PDB file of C-alpha atoms in Angstrom:
ATOM      1  CA  MET H  26       6.521   1.210   9.563  1.00  0.00           C
ATOM      2  CA  THR H  27       9.544   3.883   9.172  1.00  0.00           C
ATOM      3  CA  VAL H  28      10.918   5.851  12.223  1.00  0.00           C
ATOM      4  CA  LEU H  29       9.161   8.995  10.562  1.00  0.00           C
ATOM      5  CA  ALA H  30       5.837   7.303  10.787  1.00  0.00           C
ATOM      6  CA  ARG H  31       6.161   6.285  14.416  1.00  0.00           C
ATOM      7  CA  SER H  32       7.419   9.904  15.284  1.00  0.00           C
ATOM      8  CA  GLU H  33       4.182  11.377  13.657  1.00  0.00           C
ATOM      9  CA  GLU H  34       1.779   9.120  15.886  1.00  0.00           C
ATOM     10  CA  VAL H  35       0.271   9.656  19.426  1.00  0.00           C
ATOM     11  CA  THR H  36      -1.473   7.178  21.496  1.00  0.00           C
ATOM     12  CA  VAL H  37      -4.414   7.734  23.679  1.00  0.00           C
ATOM     13  CA  TYR H  38      -4.912   5.432  26.668  1.00  0.00           C
ATOM     14  CA  HIS H  39      -8.105   5.140  28.616  1.00  0.00           C
ATOM     15  CA  GLY H  40      -9.916   2.193  30.359  1.00  0.00           C
ATOM     16  CA  GLY H  41      -7.436  -0.548  29.329  1.00  0.00           C
ATOM     17  CA  LEU H  42      -7.580   0.655  25.782  1.00  0.00           C
ATOM     18  CA  ALA H  43      -4.841   2.251  23.424  1.00  0.00           C
ATOM     19  CA  VAL H  44      -5.712   3.984  20.069  1.00  0.00           C
ATOM     20  CA  VAL H  45      -3.103   5.097  17.811  1.00  0.00           C
ATOM     21  CA  LEU H  46      -3.824   8.506  16.036  1.00  0.00           C
ATOM     22  CA  ARG H  47      -1.850   9.956  13.048  1.00  0.00           C
ATOM     23  CA  PRO H  48      -1.962  13.354  11.370  1.00  0.00           C
ATOM     24  CA  SER H  49      -2.789  11.864   8.109  1.00  0.00           C
ATOM     25  CA  LEU H  50      -3.514  13.957   4.854  1.00  0.00           C
ATOM     26  CA  ARG H  51      -7.284  12.661   4.879  1.00  0.00           C
ATOM     27  CA  ALA H  52      -7.402  13.500   8.547  1.00  0.00           C
ATOM     28  CA  ALA H  53      -5.950  17.012   8.164  1.00  0.00           C
ATOM     29  CA  MET H  54      -8.651  17.728   5.135  1.00  0.00           C
ATOM     30  CA  THR H  55     -11.395  16.524   7.461  1.00  0.00           C
ATOM     31  CA  LEU H  56     -10.537  18.314  10.640  1.00  0.00           C
ATOM     32  CA  GLU H  57      -9.422  21.619   9.075  1.00  0.00           C
ATOM     33  CA  ARG H  58     -12.910  22.109   7.977  1.00  0.00           C
ATOM     34  CA  LEU H  59     -14.547  21.077  11.283  1.00  0.00           C
ATOM     35  CA  ARG H  60     -14.402  24.398  12.968  1.00  0.00           C
ATOM     36  CA  GLU H  61     -13.901  26.388  10.017  1.00  0.00           C
ATOM     37  CA  GLY H  62     -10.109  26.286  10.315  1.00  0.00           C
ATOM     38  CA  TRP H  63      -7.516  25.101  12.784  1.00  0.00           C
ATOM     39  CA  PRO H  64      -7.703  27.908  15.156  1.00  0.00           C
ATOM     40  CA  GLY H  65     -11.535  27.156  15.807  1.00  0.00           C
ATOM     41  CA  LEU H  66     -10.625  23.716  16.512  1.00  0.00           C
ATOM     42  CA  LEU H  67      -7.837  24.428  18.877  1.00  0.00           C
ATOM     43  CA  LEU H  68     -10.361  26.520  20.614  1.00  0.00           C
ATOM     44  CA  ALA H  69     -12.850  23.732  20.891  1.00  0.00           C
ATOM     45  CA  LEU H  70     -10.267  21.407  22.434  1.00  0.00           C
ATOM     46  CA  GLY H  71      -9.142  24.082  24.807  1.00  0.00           C
ATOM     47  CA  GLN H  72     -12.711  24.253  25.996  1.00  0.00           C
ATOM     48  CA  PHE H  73     -12.826  20.417  25.934  1.00  0.00           C
ATOM     49  CA  ASP H  74     -15.809  20.228  23.426  1.00  0.00           C
ATOM     50  CA  LEU H  75     -16.579  16.724  23.539  1.00  0.00           C
ATOM     51  CA  ARG H  76     -18.010  16.491  20.034  1.00  0.00           C
ATOM     52  CA  SER H  77     -14.919  17.971  18.693  1.00  0.00           C
ATOM     53  CA  VAL H  78     -12.757  15.358  20.585  1.00  0.00           C
ATOM     54  CA  GLN H  79     -14.585  12.488  19.371  1.00  0.00           C
ATOM     55  CA  ALA H  80     -14.028  13.843  15.637  1.00  0.00           C
ATOM     56  CA  ILE H  81     -10.520  14.343  16.155  1.00  0.00           C
ATOM     57  CA  ILE H  82     -10.175  10.812  17.419  1.00  0.00           C
ATOM     58  CA  ARG H  83     -12.455   9.210  14.538  1.00  0.00           C
ATOM     59  CA  ALA H  84     -10.661  11.254  11.813  1.00  0.00           C
ATOM     60  CA  SER H  85      -7.022  10.246  12.863  1.00  0.00           C
ATOM     61  CA  ALA H  86      -7.465   6.741  14.339  1.00  0.00           C
ATOM     62  CA  VAL H  87      -5.429   4.130  12.609  1.00  0.00           C
ATOM     63  CA  ASP H  88      -8.025   1.403  13.809  1.00  0.00           C
ATOM     64  CA  ARG H  89     -11.456   2.658  13.489  1.00  0.00           C
ATOM     65  CA  ASN H  90     -12.886  -0.060  15.507  1.00  0.00           C
ATOM     66  CA  ALA H  91     -10.329   0.600  18.377  1.00  0.00           C
ATOM     67  CA  ALA H  92     -11.447   4.054  18.373  1.00  0.00           C
ATOM     68  CA  GLU H  93     -15.204   3.431  18.624  1.00  0.00           C
ATOM     69  CA  ALA H  94     -14.549   1.310  21.671  1.00  0.00           C
ATOM     70  CA  LEU H  95     -12.393   4.132  23.098  1.00  0.00           C
ATOM     71  CA  LEU H  96     -15.222   6.511  22.650  1.00  0.00           C
ATOM     72  CA  ALA H  97     -17.567   4.009  24.028  1.00  0.00           C
ATOM     73  CA  SER H  98     -15.482   3.870  27.344  1.00  0.00           C
ATOM     74  CA  PHE H  99     -15.932   7.669  27.515  1.00  0.00           C
ATOM     75  CA  ALA H 100     -19.490   7.287  28.186  1.00  0.00           C
ATOM     76  CA  VAL H 101     -19.270   5.559  31.291  1.00  0.00           C
ATOM     77  CA  ALA H 102     -16.285   7.570  32.645  1.00  0.00           C
ATOM     78  CA  PRO H 103     -16.376  10.932  34.619  1.00  0.00           C
ATOM     79  CA  ILE H 104     -15.641  13.925  32.283  1.00  0.00           C
ATOM     80  CA  THR H 105     -12.663  14.906  34.308  1.00  0.00           C
ATOM     81  CA  VAL H 106     -11.376  11.475  33.713  1.00  0.00           C
ATOM     82  CA  VAL H 107     -11.717  11.564  30.099  1.00  0.00           C
ATOM     83  CA  LYS H 108     -10.315  14.992  29.914  1.00  0.00           C
ATOM     84  CA  GLU H 109      -7.116  13.878  31.793  1.00  0.00           C
ATOM     85  CA  ALA H 110      -6.437  10.936  29.367  1.00  0.00           C
ATOM     86  CA  VAL H 111      -7.103  12.809  26.072  1.00  0.00           C
ATOM     87  CA  SER H 112      -6.175  16.453  26.495  1.00  0.00           C
ATOM     88  CA  ALA H 113      -2.249  16.083  26.395  1.00  0.00           C
ATOM     89  CA  PRO H 114      -2.179  13.368  23.310  1.00  0.00           C
ATOM     90  CA  LEU H 115      -4.738  15.595  21.104  1.00  0.00           C
ATOM     91  CA  CYS H 116      -2.845  18.658  21.806  1.00  0.00           C
ATOM     92  CA  ALA H 117       0.299  16.890  20.561  1.00  0.00           C
ATOM     93  CA  LEU H 118      -1.727  15.594  17.609  1.00  0.00           C
ATOM     94  CA  LEU H 119      -2.961  19.139  16.582  1.00  0.00           C
ATOM     95  CA  ALA H 120       0.830  20.138  16.865  1.00  0.00           C
ATOM     96  CA  LEU H 121       1.756  17.478  14.547  1.00  0.00           C
ATOM     97  CA  PHE H 122      -0.962  18.686  12.192  1.00  0.00           C
ATOM     98  CA  LEU H 123       0.429  22.312  12.198  1.00  0.00           C
ATOM     99  CA  ALA H 124       4.211  21.340  12.277  1.00  0.00           C
ATOM    100  CA  PRO H 125       4.724  21.564   8.416  1.00  0.00           C
ATOM    101  CA  ALA H 126       3.436  25.186   8.403  1.00  0.00           C
ATOM    102  CA  GLN H 127       5.887  26.013  11.280  1.00  0.00           C
ATOM    103  CA  GLU H 128       8.662  24.467   9.671  1.00  0.00           C
ATOM    104  CA  GLU H 129       8.227  26.417   6.389  1.00  0.00           C
ATOM    105  CA  SER H 130       7.685  29.873   8.249  1.00  0.00           C
ATOM    106  CA  GLY H 131      10.634  29.137  10.314  1.00  0.00           C
ATOM    107  CA  GLN H 132       8.789  30.483  13.285  1.00  0.00           C
ATOM    108  CA  ASP H 133       5.470  29.725  15.211  1.00  0.00           C
ATOM    109  CA  ALA H 134       2.941  29.553  12.660  1.00  0.00           C
ATOM    110  CA  LYS H 135      -0.534  31.342  13.127  1.00  0.00           C
ATOM    111  CA  PRO H 136      -2.869  29.096  10.898  1.00  0.00           C
ATOM    112  CA  GLY H 137      -5.434  31.185   8.827  1.00  0.00           C
ATOM    113  CA  SER H 138      -3.655  34.455   9.305  1.00  0.00           C
ATOM    114  CA  GLY H 139      -1.600  36.551   7.062  1.00  0.00           C
ATOM    115  CA  SER H 140      -1.181  35.962   3.214  1.00  0.00           C
ATOM    116  CA  SER H 141      -0.397  32.283   3.432  1.00  0.00           C
ATOM    117  CA  LYS H 142      -2.016  29.714   1.062  1.00  0.00           C
ATOM    118  CA  PRO H 143      -5.221  28.188   2.445  1.00  0.00           C
ATOM    119  CA  TRP H 144      -4.993  25.090   3.975  1.00  0.00           C
ATOM    120  CA  ALA H 145      -7.435  23.320   1.608  1.00  0.00           C
ATOM    121  CA  GLU H 146      -5.425  24.393  -1.178  1.00  0.00           C
ATOM    122  CA  ALA H 147      -2.073  23.222   0.350  1.00  0.00           C
ATOM    123  CA  TYR H 148      -3.732  19.836   1.199  1.00  0.00           C
ATOM    124  CA  GLY H 149      -5.023  19.633  -2.496  1.00  0.00           C
ATOM    125  CA  GLU H 150      -1.514  20.268  -3.773  1.00  0.00           C
ATOM    126  CA  LEU H 151       0.054  17.584  -1.556  1.00  0.00           C
ATOM    127  CA  TYR H 152      -2.605  15.116  -2.827  1.00  0.00           C
ATOM    128  CA  ARG H 153      -1.757  15.865  -6.647  1.00  0.00           C
ATOM    129  CA  PHE H 154       2.072  15.454  -5.606  1.00  0.00           C
ATOM    130  CA  GLY H 155       1.539  12.202  -3.935  1.00  0.00           C
ATOM    131  CA  THR H 156      -0.785  10.728  -6.845  1.00  0.00           C
ATOM    132  CA  GLY H 157       1.097  12.405  -9.565  1.00  0.00           C
ATOM    133  CA  TRP H 158       4.976  13.038  -8.862  1.00  0.00           C
ATOM    134  CA  LEU H 159       5.294  10.325  -6.468  1.00  0.00           C
ATOM    135  CA  GLY H 160       3.035   7.708  -8.193  1.00  0.00           C
ATOM    136  CA  TRP H 161       1.241   6.781  -4.973  1.00  0.00           C
ATOM    137  CA  THR H 162      -2.113   5.458  -4.987  1.00  0.00           C
ATOM    138  CA  PRO H 163      -4.993   7.725  -3.602  1.00  0.00           C
ATOM    139  CA  ALA H 164      -5.020   5.437  -0.347  1.00  0.00           C
ATOM    140  CA  GLU H 165      -1.381   5.613   0.029  1.00  0.00           C
ATOM    141  CA  THR H 166      -1.499   9.527  -0.429  1.00  0.00           C
ATOM    142  CA  TRP H 167      -4.507   9.919   1.852  1.00  0.00           C
ATOM    143  CA  ALA H 168      -2.919   7.776   4.639  1.00  0.00           C
ATOM    144  CA  ALA H 169       0.550   9.594   4.529  1.00  0.00           C
ATOM    145  CA  THR H 170       1.004  12.857   6.566  1.00  0.00           C
ATOM    146  CA  PRO H 171       1.852  16.168   5.053  1.00  0.00           C
ATOM    147  CA  THR H 172       5.184  16.031   6.358  1.00  0.00           C
ATOM    148  CA  GLU H 173       5.778  12.231   4.913  1.00  0.00           C
ATOM    149  CA  ILE H 174       4.487  13.514   1.603  1.00  0.00           C
ATOM    150  CA  ALA H 175       6.853  16.625   1.486  1.00  0.00           C
ATOM    151  CA  GLN H 176       9.872  14.597   2.417  1.00  0.00           C
ATOM    152  CA  ALA H 177       9.159  12.141  -0.149  1.00  0.00           C
ATOM    153  CA  LEU H 178       8.917  14.610  -2.764  1.00  0.00           C
ATOM    154  CA  GLU H 179      12.196  16.275  -1.562  1.00  0.00           C
ATOM    155  CA  GLY H 180      13.718  12.831  -2.041  1.00  0.00           C
ATOM    156  CA  LYS H 181      12.228  12.376  -5.396  1.00  0.00           C
ATOM    157  CA  LEU H 182      13.527  15.679  -6.623  1.00  0.00           C
ATOM    158  CA  ALA H 183      17.007  14.972  -5.306  1.00  0.00           C
ATOM    159  CA  HIS H 184      16.765  11.704  -7.268  1.00  0.00           C
ATOM    160  CA  LEU H 185      15.775  13.505 -10.544  1.00  0.00           C
ATOM    161  CA  ILE H 186      18.242  16.049 -10.222  1.00  0.00           C
ATOM    162  CA  ALA H 187      21.056  13.292  -9.888  1.00  0.00           C
ATOM    163  CA  MET H 188      19.690  11.347 -12.802  1.00  0.00           C
ATOM    164  CA  ASN H 189      20.041  14.511 -14.672  1.00  0.00           C
ATOM    165  CA  GLY H 190      23.603  15.029 -14.176  1.00  0.00           C
ATOM    166  CA  GLY H 191      23.145  17.392 -11.128  1.00  0.00           C
ATOM    167  CA  GLU H 192      24.055  17.121  -7.756  1.00  0.00           C
ATOM    168  CA  SER H 193      21.167  16.811  -4.948  1.00  0.00           C
ATOM    169  CA  SER H 194      22.777  19.566  -3.219  1.00  0.00           C
ATOM    170  CA  ALA H 195      24.140  21.563  -5.881  1.00  0.00           C
ATOM    171  CA  GLY H 196      24.512  25.037  -3.953  1.00  0.00           C
ATOM    172  CA  PRO H 197      24.024  28.458  -5.311  1.00  0.00           C
ATOM    173  CA  SER H 198      25.103  27.633  -8.955  1.00  0.00           C
ATOM    174  CA  GLY H 199      22.427  24.967  -9.495  1.00  0.00           C
ATOM    175  CA  PRO H 200      18.866  23.714  -8.297  1.00  0.00           C
ATOM    176  CA  THR H 201      18.355  22.025  -5.006  1.00  0.00           C
ATOM    177  CA  PRO H 202      15.141  19.860  -3.900  1.00  0.00           C
ATOM    178  CA  THR H 203      14.081  23.053  -1.850  1.00  0.00           C
ATOM    179  CA  ASP H 204      14.204  25.192  -4.891  1.00  0.00           C
ATOM    180  CA  TYR H 205      11.245  23.371  -6.184  1.00  0.00           C
ATOM    181  CA  THR H 206       8.312  25.047  -5.256  1.00  0.00           C
ATOM    182  CA  PRO H 207       4.773  24.253  -6.272  1.00  0.00           C
ATOM    183  CA  GLU H 208       4.644  26.939  -8.825  1.00  0.00           C
ATOM    184  CA  ARG H 209       7.981  25.669 -10.201  1.00  0.00           C
ATOM    185  CA  LEU H 210       6.683  22.132 -10.190  1.00  0.00           C
ATOM    186  CA  ARG H 211       3.563  23.287 -12.215  1.00  0.00           C
ATOM    187  CA  GLU H 212       5.850  25.137 -14.777  1.00  0.00           C
ATOM    188  CA  ILE H 213       7.917  21.805 -15.387  1.00  0.00           C
ATOM    189  CA  GLU H 214       4.652  19.995 -15.796  1.00  0.00           C
ATOM    190  CA  GLU H 215       3.363  22.394 -18.386  1.00  0.00           C
ATOM    191  CA  LEU H 216       6.753  22.700 -20.370  1.00  0.00           C
ATOM    192  CA  GLY H 217       7.773  18.900 -19.855  1.00  0.00           C
ATOM    193  CA  PHE H 218      11.220  19.623 -18.949  1.00  0.00           C
ATOM    194  CA  ASP H 219      13.058  21.769 -16.237  1.00  0.00           C
ATOM    195  CA  PRO H 220      14.606  24.983 -17.530  1.00  0.00           C
ATOM    196  CA  ALA H 221      17.033  24.952 -14.693  1.00  0.00           C
ATOM    197  CA  PHE H 222      19.047  22.052 -16.145  1.00  0.00           C
ATOM    198  CA  ASP H 223      21.926  22.559 -18.527  1.00  0.00           C
ATOM    199  CA  ARG H 224      20.895  20.237 -21.290  1.00  0.00           C
ATOM    200  CA  GLU H 225      23.564  21.132 -23.787  1.00  0.00           C
ATOM    201  CA  GLY H 226      25.978  20.579 -20.859  1.00  0.00           C
ATOM    202  CA  LEU H 227      24.514  17.496 -20.083  1.00  0.00           C
ATOM    203  CA  HIS H 228      24.832  16.286 -23.476  1.00  0.00           C
ATOM    204  CA  ARG H 229      28.572  17.126 -23.850  1.00  0.00           C
ATOM    205  CA  LEU H 230      29.185  15.304 -20.638  1.00  0.00           C
ATOM    206  CA  LYS H 231      27.663  12.105 -21.707  1.00  0.00           C
ATOM    207  CA  ALA H 232      29.328  12.464 -25.091  1.00  0.00           C
ATOM    208  CA  LYS H 233      32.837  12.603 -23.138  1.00  0.00           C
ATOM    209  CA  GLY H 234      31.813   9.349 -21.419  1.00  0.00           C
TER     210      GLY H 234
END
């Protein structure tokens, strides 16, 4: 398991049990729809709605059997004890789900507000990048987190730029991985080539070699 993967995990402890939770793409798709958006789910967690708590744990648990054992232990414990055990980890988990949007905006994101792309559309795009550009299987893509997919895609694009005679940090005069927005990637896919590359210059460079 990579350092990035471990950094995107939280663990819930209760009754001698420990359950690891990850903000995977599958969990993100599931939970974003649970309360008609992230704001609704955040509100439900703030009110400690037990059904929402159970749904979050089931959707994001790495081990489903461990998750069910943990949830069963809640049934015989005082609600105050359960709340104390899970509130902080689940808040941390939801923060991880929302982290990509906050990084993109450069400020505290407000999910569901403004003119930003709908979450479902953004997640669908990440799925297509994972199974298309990155060549991952559907299972691998669903299990990855949005941050992992985005960073893997950035690495893939840096590799492609280098393979085409450019530099991964080309600067103002050339494309960089962060220049490749979803719209630009779709354009490249439709055209079958990247118009940003100087093909003739690349051929001249190869001829000199």
